[in-house]
């Protein structure tokens, strides 16, 4: 079932481009990490890229899931719960990952930090590219009256007003 919300194709495109960028960053980051800090650099870069992809993809994914309820009375509460729930899940996962990774002998902190920052910047660049190339009307997700409905609403015999020819 596809969503009638006009942002859905943009969010899907963002997810697809982000997945491709994540694959490229994983390869480049692991090679650079391996050259800079050996196997600890490789694993540090891979964990950072994967972590950024999961966190950034969760937001887009929760909005896409919530968009399925568009048009129903539950849309606003589902949208809010989905986005806030995703944020809470990301926060909890972030804390768990930090506690687990803290002090690990195989983690190279500088490679991890640089890979994480580069991954986030690439994701933001993808978001900007997708948003600047979007073709959405200024008033989206609305239904305009048909010509017959507009004409019928202009003729109101009770007001004694008729449209000019």
Short mmCIF file of C-alpha atoms in Angstrom, two decimals:
data_model
loop_
_atom_site.label_atom_id
_atom_site.label_comp_id
_atom_site.label_asym_id
_atom_site.label_seq_id
_atom_site.Cartn_x
_atom_site.Cartn_y
_atom_site.Cartn_z
CA UNK A 1 0.00 0.00 0.00
CA UNK A 2 1.51 3.31 -1.03
CA UNK A 3 1.03 6.50 0.91
CA UNK A 4 -0.76 9.49 -0.64
CA UNK A 5 1.58 11.83 1.25
CA UNK A 6 3.73 13.76 -1.20
CA UNK A 7 6.84 13.47 1.00
CA UNK A 8 6.89 9.67 0.82
CA UNK A 9 8.78 9.39 -2.52
CA UNK A 10 11.35 11.91 -1.27
CA UNK A 11 11.91 9.99 1.94
CA UNK A 12 12.24 6.70 0.04
CA UNK A 13 14.76 8.28 -2.31
CA UNK A 14 16.70 9.62 0.67
CA UNK A 15 16.80 6.13 2.20
CA UNK A 16 18.01 4.56 -1.05
CA UNK A 17 20.73 7.16 -1.59
CA UNK A 18 21.77 6.91 2.05
CA UNK A 19 22.06 3.12 1.75
CA UNK A 20 24.31 3.50 -1.30
CA UNK A 21 26.39 6.15 0.46
CA UNK A 22 26.66 3.94 3.55
CA UNK A 23 28.04 1.09 1.45
CA UNK A 24 30.58 3.41 -0.16
CA UNK A 25 31.55 4.95 3.19
CA UNK A 26 31.94 1.51 4.73
CA UNK A 27 34.40 0.50 2.02
CA UNK A 28 36.35 3.77 2.01
CA UNK A 29 36.29 4.09 5.81
CA UNK A 30 37.45 0.55 6.39
CA UNK A 31 40.32 0.92 3.89
CA UNK A 32 41.42 4.25 5.35
CA UNK A 33 40.99 2.94 8.90
CA UNK A 34 43.04 -0.15 8.04
CA UNK A 35 45.82 1.99 6.57
CA UNK A 36 45.84 4.46 9.48
CA UNK A 37 45.37 2.22 12.51
CA UNK A 38 45.38 -1.40 11.37
CA UNK A 39 42.51 -3.74 12.14
CA UNK A 40 41.28 -1.55 15.02
CA UNK A 41 40.88 1.33 12.58
CA UNK A 42 38.99 -0.90 10.17
CA UNK A 43 36.50 -2.00 12.82
CA UNK A 44 36.22 1.49 14.28
CA UNK A 45 35.30 2.95 10.90
CA UNK A 46 32.79 0.18 10.15
CA UNK A 47 31.06 0.54 13.51
CA UNK A 48 30.87 4.35 13.15
CA UNK A 49 29.45 4.20 9.61
CA UNK A 50 26.92 1.55 10.60
CA UNK A 51 25.95 3.51 13.70
CA UNK A 52 25.37 6.71 11.71
CA UNK A 53 23.36 4.85 9.07
CA UNK A 54 21.08 3.23 11.65
CA UNK A 55 20.48 6.46 13.56
CA UNK A 56 19.88 8.60 10.49
CA UNK A 57 17.77 5.93 8.78
CA UNK A 58 15.55 5.48 11.82
CA UNK A 59 14.17 9.00 11.54
CA UNK A 60 13.28 8.64 7.87
CA UNK A 61 11.92 5.15 8.46
CA UNK A 62 9.65 6.24 11.30
CA UNK A 63 8.20 9.05 9.17
CA UNK A 64 7.58 6.64 6.29
CA UNK A 65 5.81 4.23 8.64
CA UNK A 66 3.70 7.02 10.12
CA UNK A 67 2.74 8.29 6.64
CA UNK A 68 0.77 5.08 6.10
CA UNK A 69 -1.89 6.44 8.45
CA UNK A 70 -2.32 9.67 6.47
CA UNK A 71 -5.96 10.57 6.10
CA UNK A 72 -7.13 8.66 9.14
CA UNK A 73 -8.07 10.11 12.49
CA UNK A 74 -5.01 8.39 13.97
CA UNK A 75 -2.48 10.10 11.68
CA UNK A 76 -1.33 12.82 14.07
CA UNK A 77 -1.00 10.59 17.17
CA UNK A 78 0.67 7.81 15.15
CA UNK A 79 3.05 10.30 13.51
CA UNK A 80 3.96 11.83 16.86
CA UNK A 81 4.35 8.46 18.58
CA UNK A 82 6.38 7.06 15.71
CA UNK A 83 8.82 9.96 15.49
CA UNK A 84 9.15 10.39 19.27
CA UNK A 85 9.41 6.63 19.77
CA UNK A 86 12.14 6.51 17.14
CA UNK A 87 13.98 9.31 18.88
CA UNK A 88 13.79 7.51 22.23
CA UNK A 89 14.95 4.25 20.65
CA UNK A 90 17.90 6.07 19.04
CA UNK A 91 18.81 7.68 22.37
CA UNK A 92 18.72 4.37 24.23
CA UNK A 93 20.71 2.59 21.50
CA UNK A 94 23.24 5.44 21.47
CA UNK A 95 23.77 5.15 25.24
CA UNK A 96 24.09 1.37 25.07
CA UNK A 97 26.56 1.57 22.17
CA UNK A 98 28.66 4.18 23.98
CA UNK A 99 28.78 2.12 27.18
CA UNK A 100 29.65 -1.04 25.27
CA UNK A 101 32.31 0.64 23.11
CA UNK A 102 33.88 2.67 25.91
CA UNK A 103 37.30 1.32 26.71
CA UNK A 104 37.26 -1.44 24.06
CA UNK A 105 40.84 -2.27 23.10
CA UNK A 106 39.99 -2.67 19.40
CA UNK A 107 38.34 0.77 19.11
CA UNK A 108 40.49 3.56 17.69
CA UNK A 109 38.73 6.73 18.96
CA UNK A 110 40.00 9.14 16.29
CA UNK A 111 39.09 6.86 13.37
CA UNK A 112 35.70 6.25 14.97
CA UNK A 113 35.04 9.98 15.43
CA UNK A 114 36.14 10.95 11.92
CA UNK A 115 34.13 8.15 10.30
CA UNK A 116 31.06 9.10 12.32
CA UNK A 117 31.33 12.80 11.46
CA UNK A 118 31.95 12.10 7.75
CA UNK A 119 28.97 9.73 7.66
CA UNK A 120 26.69 12.33 9.20
CA UNK A 121 27.92 15.04 6.82
CA UNK A 122 27.37 12.78 3.80
CA UNK A 123 23.87 12.00 5.03
CA UNK A 124 23.10 15.70 5.43
CA UNK A 125 24.43 16.41 1.93
CA UNK A 126 22.14 13.69 0.55
CA UNK A 127 19.19 15.25 2.39
CA UNK A 128 20.01 18.68 0.93
CA UNK A 129 20.39 17.28 -2.60
CA UNK A 130 17.10 15.41 -2.44
CA UNK A 131 15.23 18.37 -0.95
CA UNK A 132 16.61 20.87 -3.48
CA UNK A 133 15.62 18.62 -6.39
CA UNK A 134 12.13 17.87 -5.15
CA UNK A 135 9.16 18.94 -7.17
CA UNK A 136 6.37 19.57 -4.69
CA UNK A 137 3.71 22.23 -5.02
CA UNK A 138 3.65 24.90 -2.35
CA UNK A 139 0.31 23.58 -1.12
CA UNK A 140 0.67 19.82 -1.22
CA UNK A 141 -1.61 17.05 -0.01
CA UNK A 142 -4.76 19.09 -0.65
CA UNK A 143 -7.72 18.45 -2.90
CA UNK A 144 -8.82 21.36 -5.02
CA UNK A 145 -12.42 21.66 -6.17
CA UNK A 146 -13.25 20.60 -9.69
CA UNK A 147 -14.47 23.16 -12.23
CA UNK A 148 -18.06 21.95 -11.82
CA UNK A 149 -17.90 22.29 -8.04
CA UNK A 150 -16.38 25.77 -8.31
CA UNK A 151 -19.03 26.87 -10.79
CA UNK A 152 -21.82 25.47 -8.63
CA UNK A 153 -20.52 27.26 -5.57
CA UNK A 154 -20.32 30.57 -7.48
CA UNK A 155 -24.03 30.43 -8.38
CA UNK A 156 -25.99 31.05 -5.27
CA UNK A 157 -29.57 31.88 -6.11
CA UNK A 158 -30.33 32.58 -2.47
CA UNK A 159 -27.86 35.48 -2.56
CA UNK A 160 -29.10 36.72 -5.92
CA UNK A 161 -25.49 36.66 -7.11
CA UNK A 162 -24.59 35.11 -10.43
CA UNK A 163 -21.12 34.95 -11.95
CA UNK A 164 -20.24 37.39 -14.72
CA UNK A 165 -19.91 35.99 -18.22
#
